[in-house]
Tab-separated table of C-alpha atoms in Angstrom:
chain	number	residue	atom	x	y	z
A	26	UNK	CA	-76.947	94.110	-37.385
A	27	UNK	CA	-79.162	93.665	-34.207
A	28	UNK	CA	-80.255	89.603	-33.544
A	29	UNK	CA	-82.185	89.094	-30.600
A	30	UNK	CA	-83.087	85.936	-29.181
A	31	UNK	CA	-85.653	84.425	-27.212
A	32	UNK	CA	-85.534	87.376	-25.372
A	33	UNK	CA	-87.938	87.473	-22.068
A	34	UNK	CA	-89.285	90.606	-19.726
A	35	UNK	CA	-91.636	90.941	-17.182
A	36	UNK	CA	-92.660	93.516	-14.599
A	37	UNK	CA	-94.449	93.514	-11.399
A	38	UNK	CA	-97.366	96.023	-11.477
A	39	UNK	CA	-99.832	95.891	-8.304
A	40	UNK	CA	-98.689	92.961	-7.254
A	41	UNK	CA	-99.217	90.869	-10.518
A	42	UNK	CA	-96.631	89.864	-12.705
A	43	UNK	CA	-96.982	90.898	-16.382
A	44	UNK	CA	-95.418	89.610	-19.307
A	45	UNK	CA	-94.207	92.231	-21.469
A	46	UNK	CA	-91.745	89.863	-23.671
A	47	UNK	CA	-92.232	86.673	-24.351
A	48	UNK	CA	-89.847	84.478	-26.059
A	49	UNK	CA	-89.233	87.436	-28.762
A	50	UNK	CA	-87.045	86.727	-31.598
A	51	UNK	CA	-86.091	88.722	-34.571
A	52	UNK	CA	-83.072	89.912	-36.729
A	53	UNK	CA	-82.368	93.386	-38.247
A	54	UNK	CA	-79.935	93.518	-41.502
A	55	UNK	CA	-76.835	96.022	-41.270
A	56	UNK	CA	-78.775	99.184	-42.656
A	57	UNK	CA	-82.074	98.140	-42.554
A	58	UNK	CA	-84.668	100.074	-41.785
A	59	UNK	CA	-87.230	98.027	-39.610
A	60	UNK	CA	-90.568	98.561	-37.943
A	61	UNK	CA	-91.872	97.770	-34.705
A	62	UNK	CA	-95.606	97.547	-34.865
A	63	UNK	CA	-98.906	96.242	-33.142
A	64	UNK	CA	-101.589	97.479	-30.438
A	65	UNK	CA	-100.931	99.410	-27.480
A	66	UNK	CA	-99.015	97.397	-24.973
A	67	UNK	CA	-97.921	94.686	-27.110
A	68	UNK	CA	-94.278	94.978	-25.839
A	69	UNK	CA	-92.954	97.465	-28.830
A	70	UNK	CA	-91.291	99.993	-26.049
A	71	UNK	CA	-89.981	97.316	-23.427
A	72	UNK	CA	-88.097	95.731	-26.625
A	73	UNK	CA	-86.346	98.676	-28.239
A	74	UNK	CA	-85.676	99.740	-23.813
A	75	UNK	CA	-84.381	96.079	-23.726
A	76	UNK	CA	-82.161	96.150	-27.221
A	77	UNK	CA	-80.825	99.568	-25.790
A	78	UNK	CA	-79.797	98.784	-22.476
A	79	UNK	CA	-82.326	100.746	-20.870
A	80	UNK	CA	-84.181	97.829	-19.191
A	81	UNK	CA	-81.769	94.547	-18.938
A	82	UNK	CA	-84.523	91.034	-20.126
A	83	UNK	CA	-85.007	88.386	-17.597
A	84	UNK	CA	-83.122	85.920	-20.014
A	85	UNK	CA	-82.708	85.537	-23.963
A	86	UNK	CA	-79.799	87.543	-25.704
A	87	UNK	CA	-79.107	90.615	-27.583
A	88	UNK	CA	-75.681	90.818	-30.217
A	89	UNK	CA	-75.108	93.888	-32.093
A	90	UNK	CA	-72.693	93.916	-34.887
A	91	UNK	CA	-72.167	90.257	-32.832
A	92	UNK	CA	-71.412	91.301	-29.758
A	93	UNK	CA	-73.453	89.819	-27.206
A	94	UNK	CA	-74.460	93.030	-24.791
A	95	UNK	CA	-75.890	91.742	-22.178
A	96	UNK	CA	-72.566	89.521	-21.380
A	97	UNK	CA	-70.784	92.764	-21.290
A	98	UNK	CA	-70.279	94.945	-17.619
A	99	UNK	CA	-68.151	98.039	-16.919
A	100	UNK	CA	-65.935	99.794	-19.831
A	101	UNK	CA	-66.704	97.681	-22.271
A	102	UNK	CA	-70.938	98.310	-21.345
A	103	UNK	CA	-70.555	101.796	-21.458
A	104	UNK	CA	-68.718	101.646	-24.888
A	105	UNK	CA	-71.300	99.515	-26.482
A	106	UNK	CA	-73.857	101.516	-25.721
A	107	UNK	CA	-72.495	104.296	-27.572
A	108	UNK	CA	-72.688	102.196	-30.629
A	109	UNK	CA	-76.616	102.592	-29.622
A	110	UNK	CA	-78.415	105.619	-30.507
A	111	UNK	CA	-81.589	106.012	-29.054
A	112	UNK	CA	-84.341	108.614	-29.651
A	113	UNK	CA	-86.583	108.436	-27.008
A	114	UNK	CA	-90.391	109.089	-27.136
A	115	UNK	CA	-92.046	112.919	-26.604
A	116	UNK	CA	-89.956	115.921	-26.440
A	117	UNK	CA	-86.361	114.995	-24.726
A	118	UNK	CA	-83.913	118.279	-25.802
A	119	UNK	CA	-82.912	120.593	-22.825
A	120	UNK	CA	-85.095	123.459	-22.964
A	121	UNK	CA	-82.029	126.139	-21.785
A	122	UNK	CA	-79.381	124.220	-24.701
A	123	UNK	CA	-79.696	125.683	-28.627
A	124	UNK	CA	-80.197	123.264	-31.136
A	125	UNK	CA	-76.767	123.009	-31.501
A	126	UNK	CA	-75.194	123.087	-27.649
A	127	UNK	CA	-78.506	119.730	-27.251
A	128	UNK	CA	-76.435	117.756	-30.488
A	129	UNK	CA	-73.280	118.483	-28.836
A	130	UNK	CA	-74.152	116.887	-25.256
A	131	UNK	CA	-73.007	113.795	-25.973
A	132	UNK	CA	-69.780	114.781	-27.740
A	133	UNK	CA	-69.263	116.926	-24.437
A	134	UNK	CA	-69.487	113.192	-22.646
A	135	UNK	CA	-67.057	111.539	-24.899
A	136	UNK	CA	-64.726	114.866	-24.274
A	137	UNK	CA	-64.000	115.674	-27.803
A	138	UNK	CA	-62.204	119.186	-28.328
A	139	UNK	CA	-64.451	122.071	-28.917
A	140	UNK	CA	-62.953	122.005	-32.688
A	141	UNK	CA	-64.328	118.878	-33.321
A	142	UNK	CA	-67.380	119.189	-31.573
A	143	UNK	CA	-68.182	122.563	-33.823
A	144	UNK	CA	-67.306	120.557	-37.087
A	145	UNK	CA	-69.442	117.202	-36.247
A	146	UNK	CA	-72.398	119.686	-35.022
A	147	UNK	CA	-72.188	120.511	-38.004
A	148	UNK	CA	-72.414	118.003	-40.195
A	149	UNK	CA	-75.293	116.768	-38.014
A	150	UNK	CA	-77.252	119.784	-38.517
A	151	UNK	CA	-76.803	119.846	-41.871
A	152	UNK	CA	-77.957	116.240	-42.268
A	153	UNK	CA	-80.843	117.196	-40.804
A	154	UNK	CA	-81.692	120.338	-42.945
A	155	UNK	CA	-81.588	122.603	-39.908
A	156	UNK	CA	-78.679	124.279	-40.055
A	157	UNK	CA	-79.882	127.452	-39.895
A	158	UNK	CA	-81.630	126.797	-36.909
A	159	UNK	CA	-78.302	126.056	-34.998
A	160	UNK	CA	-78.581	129.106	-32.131
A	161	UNK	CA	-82.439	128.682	-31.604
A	162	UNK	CA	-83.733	127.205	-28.171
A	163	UNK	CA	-86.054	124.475	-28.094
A	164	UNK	CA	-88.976	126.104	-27.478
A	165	UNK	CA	-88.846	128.028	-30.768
A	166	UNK	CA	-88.760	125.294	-32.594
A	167	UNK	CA	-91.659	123.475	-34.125
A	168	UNK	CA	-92.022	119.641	-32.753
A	169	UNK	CA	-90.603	118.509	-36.091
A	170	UNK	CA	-87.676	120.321	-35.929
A	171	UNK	CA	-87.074	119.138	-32.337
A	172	UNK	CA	-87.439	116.015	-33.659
A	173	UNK	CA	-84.940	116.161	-35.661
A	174	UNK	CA	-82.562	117.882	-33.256
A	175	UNK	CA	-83.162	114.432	-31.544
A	176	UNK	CA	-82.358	112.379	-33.972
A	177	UNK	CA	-78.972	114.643	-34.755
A	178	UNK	CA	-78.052	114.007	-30.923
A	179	UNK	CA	-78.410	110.333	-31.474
A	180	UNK	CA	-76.350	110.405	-34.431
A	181	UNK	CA	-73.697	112.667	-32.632
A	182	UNK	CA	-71.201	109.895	-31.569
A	183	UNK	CA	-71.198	108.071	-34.674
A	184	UNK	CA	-73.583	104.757	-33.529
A	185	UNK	CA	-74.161	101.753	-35.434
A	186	UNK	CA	-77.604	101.359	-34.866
A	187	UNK	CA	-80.024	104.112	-34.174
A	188	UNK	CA	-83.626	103.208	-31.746
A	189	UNK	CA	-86.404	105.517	-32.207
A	190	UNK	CA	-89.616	105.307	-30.236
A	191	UNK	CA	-92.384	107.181	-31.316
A	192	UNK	CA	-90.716	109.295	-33.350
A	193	UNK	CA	-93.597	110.869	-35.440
A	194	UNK	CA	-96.135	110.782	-32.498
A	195	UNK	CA	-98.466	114.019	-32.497
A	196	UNK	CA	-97.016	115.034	-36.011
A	197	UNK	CA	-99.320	116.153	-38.306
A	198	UNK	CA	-98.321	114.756	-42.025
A	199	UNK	CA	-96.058	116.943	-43.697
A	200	UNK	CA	-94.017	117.056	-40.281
A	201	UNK	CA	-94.187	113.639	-40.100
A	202	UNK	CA	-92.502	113.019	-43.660
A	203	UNK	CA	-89.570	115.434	-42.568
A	204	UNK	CA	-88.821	113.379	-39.596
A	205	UNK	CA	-88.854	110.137	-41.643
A	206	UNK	CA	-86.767	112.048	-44.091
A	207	UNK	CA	-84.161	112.039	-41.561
A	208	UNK	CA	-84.368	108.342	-40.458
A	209	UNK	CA	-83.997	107.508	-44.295
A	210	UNK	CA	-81.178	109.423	-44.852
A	211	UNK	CA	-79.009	108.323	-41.710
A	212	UNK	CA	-79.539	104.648	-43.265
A	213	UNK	CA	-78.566	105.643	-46.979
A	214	UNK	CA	-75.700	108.281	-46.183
A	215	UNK	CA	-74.420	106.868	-42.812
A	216	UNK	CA	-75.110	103.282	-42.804
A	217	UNK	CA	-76.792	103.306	-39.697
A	218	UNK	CA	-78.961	100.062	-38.755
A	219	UNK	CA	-82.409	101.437	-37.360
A	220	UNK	CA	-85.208	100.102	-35.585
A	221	UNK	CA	-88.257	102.727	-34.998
A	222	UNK	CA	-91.476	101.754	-32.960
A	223	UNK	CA	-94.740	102.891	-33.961
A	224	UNK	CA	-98.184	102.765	-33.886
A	225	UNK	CA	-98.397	104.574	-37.820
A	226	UNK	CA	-98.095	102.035	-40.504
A	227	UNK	CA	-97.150	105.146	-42.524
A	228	UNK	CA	-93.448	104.798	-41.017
A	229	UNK	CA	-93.584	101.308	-42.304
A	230	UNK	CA	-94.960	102.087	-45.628
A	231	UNK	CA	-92.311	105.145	-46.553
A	232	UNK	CA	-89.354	104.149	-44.932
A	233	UNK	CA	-89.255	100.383	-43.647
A	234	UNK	CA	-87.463	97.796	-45.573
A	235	UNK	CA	-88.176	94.841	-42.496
A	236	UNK	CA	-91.194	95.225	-40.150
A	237	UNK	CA	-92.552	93.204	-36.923
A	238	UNK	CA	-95.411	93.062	-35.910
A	239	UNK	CA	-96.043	92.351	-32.452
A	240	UNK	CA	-99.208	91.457	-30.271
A	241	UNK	CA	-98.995	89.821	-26.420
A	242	UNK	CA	-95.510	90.435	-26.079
A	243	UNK	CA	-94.705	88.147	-28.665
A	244	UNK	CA	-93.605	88.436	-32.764
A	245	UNK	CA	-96.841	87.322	-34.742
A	246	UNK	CA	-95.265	88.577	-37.844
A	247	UNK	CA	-91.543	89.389	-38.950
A	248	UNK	CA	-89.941	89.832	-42.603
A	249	UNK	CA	-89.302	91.833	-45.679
A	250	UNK	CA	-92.206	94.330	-45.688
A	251	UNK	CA	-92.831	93.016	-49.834
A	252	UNK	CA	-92.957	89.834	-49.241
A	253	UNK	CA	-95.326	89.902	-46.023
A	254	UNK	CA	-98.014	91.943	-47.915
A	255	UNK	CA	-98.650	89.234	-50.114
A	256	UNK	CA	-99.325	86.784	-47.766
A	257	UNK	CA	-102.608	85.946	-47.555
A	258	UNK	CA	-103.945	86.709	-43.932
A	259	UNK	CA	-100.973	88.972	-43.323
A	260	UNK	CA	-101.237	91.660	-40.482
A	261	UNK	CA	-99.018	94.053	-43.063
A	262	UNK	CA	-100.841	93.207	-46.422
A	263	UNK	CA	-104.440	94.278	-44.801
A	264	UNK	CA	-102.812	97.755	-42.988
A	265	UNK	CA	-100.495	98.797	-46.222
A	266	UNK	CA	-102.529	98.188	-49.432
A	267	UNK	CA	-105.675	99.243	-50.764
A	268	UNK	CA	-108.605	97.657	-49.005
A	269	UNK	CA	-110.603	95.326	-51.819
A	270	UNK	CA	-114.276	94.510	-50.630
A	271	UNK	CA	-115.258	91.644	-48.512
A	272	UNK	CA	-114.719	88.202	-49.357
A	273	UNK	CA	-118.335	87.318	-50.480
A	274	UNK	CA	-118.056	89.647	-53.063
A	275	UNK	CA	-115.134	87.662	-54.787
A	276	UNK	CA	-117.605	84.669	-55.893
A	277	UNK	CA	-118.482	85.004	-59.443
A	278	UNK	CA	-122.030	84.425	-58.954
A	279	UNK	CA	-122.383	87.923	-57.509
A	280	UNK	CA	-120.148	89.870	-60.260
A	281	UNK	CA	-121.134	88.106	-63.602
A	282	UNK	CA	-117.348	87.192	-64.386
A	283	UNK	CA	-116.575	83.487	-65.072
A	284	UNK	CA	-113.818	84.004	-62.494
A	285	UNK	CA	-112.968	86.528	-59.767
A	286	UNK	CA	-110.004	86.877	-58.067
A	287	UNK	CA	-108.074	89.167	-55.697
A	288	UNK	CA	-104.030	89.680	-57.722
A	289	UNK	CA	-101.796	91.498	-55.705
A	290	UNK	CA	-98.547	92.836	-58.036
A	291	UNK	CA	-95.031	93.789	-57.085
A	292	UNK	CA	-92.809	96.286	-58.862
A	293	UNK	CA	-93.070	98.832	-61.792
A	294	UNK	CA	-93.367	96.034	-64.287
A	295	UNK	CA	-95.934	94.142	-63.071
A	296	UNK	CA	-97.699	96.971	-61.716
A	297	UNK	CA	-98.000	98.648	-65.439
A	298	UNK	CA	-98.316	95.816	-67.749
A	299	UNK	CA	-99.407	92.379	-66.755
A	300	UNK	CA	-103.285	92.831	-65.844
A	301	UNK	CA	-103.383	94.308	-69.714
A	302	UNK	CA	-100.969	91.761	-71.113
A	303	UNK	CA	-103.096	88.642	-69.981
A	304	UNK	CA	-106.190	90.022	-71.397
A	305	UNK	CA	-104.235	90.579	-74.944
A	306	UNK	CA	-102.813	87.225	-74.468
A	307	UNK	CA	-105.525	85.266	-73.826
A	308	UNK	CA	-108.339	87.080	-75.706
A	309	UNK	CA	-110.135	87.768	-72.012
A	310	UNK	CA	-111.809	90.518	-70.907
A	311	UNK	CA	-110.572	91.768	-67.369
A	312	UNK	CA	-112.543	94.203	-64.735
A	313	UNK	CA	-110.611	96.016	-62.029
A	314	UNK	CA	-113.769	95.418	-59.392
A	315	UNK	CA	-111.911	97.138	-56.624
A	316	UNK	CA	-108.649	98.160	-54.800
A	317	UNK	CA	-106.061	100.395	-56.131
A	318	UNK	CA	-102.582	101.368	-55.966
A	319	UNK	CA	-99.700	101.996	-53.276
A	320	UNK	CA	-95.767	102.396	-52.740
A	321	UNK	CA	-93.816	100.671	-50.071
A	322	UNK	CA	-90.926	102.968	-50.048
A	323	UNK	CA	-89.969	103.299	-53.807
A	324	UNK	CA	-91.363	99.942	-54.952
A	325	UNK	CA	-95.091	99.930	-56.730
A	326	UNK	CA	-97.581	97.596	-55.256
A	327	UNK	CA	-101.232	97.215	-56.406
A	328	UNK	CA	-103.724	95.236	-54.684
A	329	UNK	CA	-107.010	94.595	-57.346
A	330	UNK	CA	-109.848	92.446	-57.621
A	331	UNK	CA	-110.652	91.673	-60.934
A	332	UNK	CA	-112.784	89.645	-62.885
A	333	UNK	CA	-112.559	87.677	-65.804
A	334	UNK	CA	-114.923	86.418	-68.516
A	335	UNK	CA	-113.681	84.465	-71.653
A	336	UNK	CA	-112.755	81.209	-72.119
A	337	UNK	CA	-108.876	81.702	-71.594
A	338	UNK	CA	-110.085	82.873	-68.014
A	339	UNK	CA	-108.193	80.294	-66.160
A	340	UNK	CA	-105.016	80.008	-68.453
A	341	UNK	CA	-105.085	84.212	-67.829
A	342	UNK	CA	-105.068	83.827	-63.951
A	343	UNK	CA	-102.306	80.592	-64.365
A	344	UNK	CA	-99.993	83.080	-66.644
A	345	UNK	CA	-100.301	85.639	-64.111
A	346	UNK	CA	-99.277	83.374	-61.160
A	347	UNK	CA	-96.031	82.157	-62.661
A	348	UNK	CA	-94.877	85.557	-63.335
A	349	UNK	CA	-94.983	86.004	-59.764
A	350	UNK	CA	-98.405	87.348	-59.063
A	351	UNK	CA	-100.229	86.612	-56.326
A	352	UNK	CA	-103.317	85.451	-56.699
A	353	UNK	CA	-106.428	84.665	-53.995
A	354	UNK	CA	-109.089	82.476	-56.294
A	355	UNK	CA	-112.563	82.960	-56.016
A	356	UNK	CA	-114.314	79.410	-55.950
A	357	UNK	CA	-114.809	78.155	-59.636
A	358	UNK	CA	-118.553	77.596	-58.649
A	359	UNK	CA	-121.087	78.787	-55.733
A	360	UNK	CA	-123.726	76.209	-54.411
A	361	UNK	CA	-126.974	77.792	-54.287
A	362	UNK	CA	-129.407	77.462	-51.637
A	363	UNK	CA	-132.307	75.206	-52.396
């Protein structure tokens, strides 16, 4: 688990001082995926620097697995940070190191014997699905693949929590899902806690259970990824589902339909069946006016505006509310202009 706490940064840069952190707060579950999103220079780098080590905060404090880091000096530093993986941002293997000899550096560090070095290697490799790329150099590798040579490094001495920055940066698609792959797994088969900055909401959307979102150097959004994208105004819900058209376009005047609404729906059930089920129930008939379909790592969320004309309109929209949709109402009438 990483918990950080009104955690604080600045810099000096030409003689002004900037705020990079302010105040930040957040918590990431024990193997939890999270995201750390928002525009360029919003702080994303400085914090996952700051969680690692890399750059010590002005005040606030960091615990992982409850140990408060940045109480800690000396042996006890150096062996905390080992419980910190970090993956940094761009290309960081050593070009004259195989694939291999670069995800044994840091088990060369820790001195472990070359027997166990060759076996853990190994497993890390394999994790990775590039085992057979074990005795190629860096350069002969596609930026994917030295990805995930990077990740396997970060992985090599066993951390708790694993800090990527960037990590799909320059990828094209396909690459991109490999890499992502990788992150996945090390939460599902290792138990590894990780925290990956990023500009692509597509990290967010495949792989991120927790996301925060952060603009100005401080959080503006933080939570479960499904529950944020059906808040209404959410920062998440607009970038992850299907765009629906502009809000004027929800009044009824301008479809026809007694009432309009925008319904966004959570999981396979609701997803499938209810839209169909209220109009059975309540003898309505119901227009998909826009929007569409998405998944947010294997759960099914759909983001429609529909309409509805019959009388059992508004006992349709109620009946989908308490089965947990939710539900943006147009106005039940439009004032016209004189």
């Amino acid at each position: 688990m990483i918990t950080v706490e009104n955690i604080t940064k600045s810099f000096t840069q030409n003689g002004e001082t900037v705020v990079a952190l302010d105040d930040v707060s957040m918590e990431v579950s024990a193997g939890a995926v999270c995201g750390v999103v928002g525009p360029s220079g919003a702080g994303k780098s400085t914090l996952a620097r700051s969680i690692a080590l890399l750059d010590k905060p002005d005040r606030g404090s960091i615990r992982v697995d409850g140990v408060d880091l940045l109480s800690l000096d000396g042996k006890q530093l150096r062996a905390a940070r080992r419980q910190i993986g970090v993956v940094p941002q761009g290309d960081s293997l050593l070009r004259q190191r195989t694939a291999a000899g670069n995800v044994a550096l840091p088990l060369e560090a820790a001195n472990l014997s070359p027997q166990d070095r060759r076996s853990r290697v190994g497993e890390l490799l394999d994790l990775v699905g590039l085992t057979d790329k074990a005795t190629v150099y860096p350069d002969q590798l596609s930026g994917g693949q030295r990805q995930r040579v990077a990740v396997a490094r970060a992985l090599a001495a066993k951390p708790s929590v694993l800090l990527a920055d960037e990590p799909t940066s320059a990828l094209d698609p396909q690459t991109t899902d490999s890499v992502l792959t990788v992150l996945d797994r090390a939460r599902s088969e290792l138990g590894v806690t990780v925290l990956v900055v990023t500009h692509d909401m597509t990290v967010v959307r495949r792989i991120a259970d927790d996301v925060a979102v952060l603009d100005g150097g401080r959080v503006v959004e933080h939570g479960n990824v499904v529950d944020l994208v059906s808040e209404p105004g959410s920062y998440v819900g607009s970038t992850l589902l299907p765009q629906t058209d502009q809000a004027e376009q929800l009044k009824p005047s301008v479809s026809g339909h007694d009432v309009v609404a925008e319904v966004v729906l959570v999981g396979f059930a609701a997803v499938g069946a209810l839209l169909p089920e209220a109009s059975n129930r309540f003898g309505i008939d119901l227009s998909i006016l826009g929007g569409g379909l998405t998944r947010l790592g294997d759960t099914p969320v759909a983001k429609f505006r529909v309409g509805l004309t019959g009388e059992g309109s508004e006992s349709a929209l109620k009946w989908m509310i308490e089965r947990d949709a939710h539900v943006r109402r147009a106005p039940a009438k439009v004032e016209v202009a004189a």
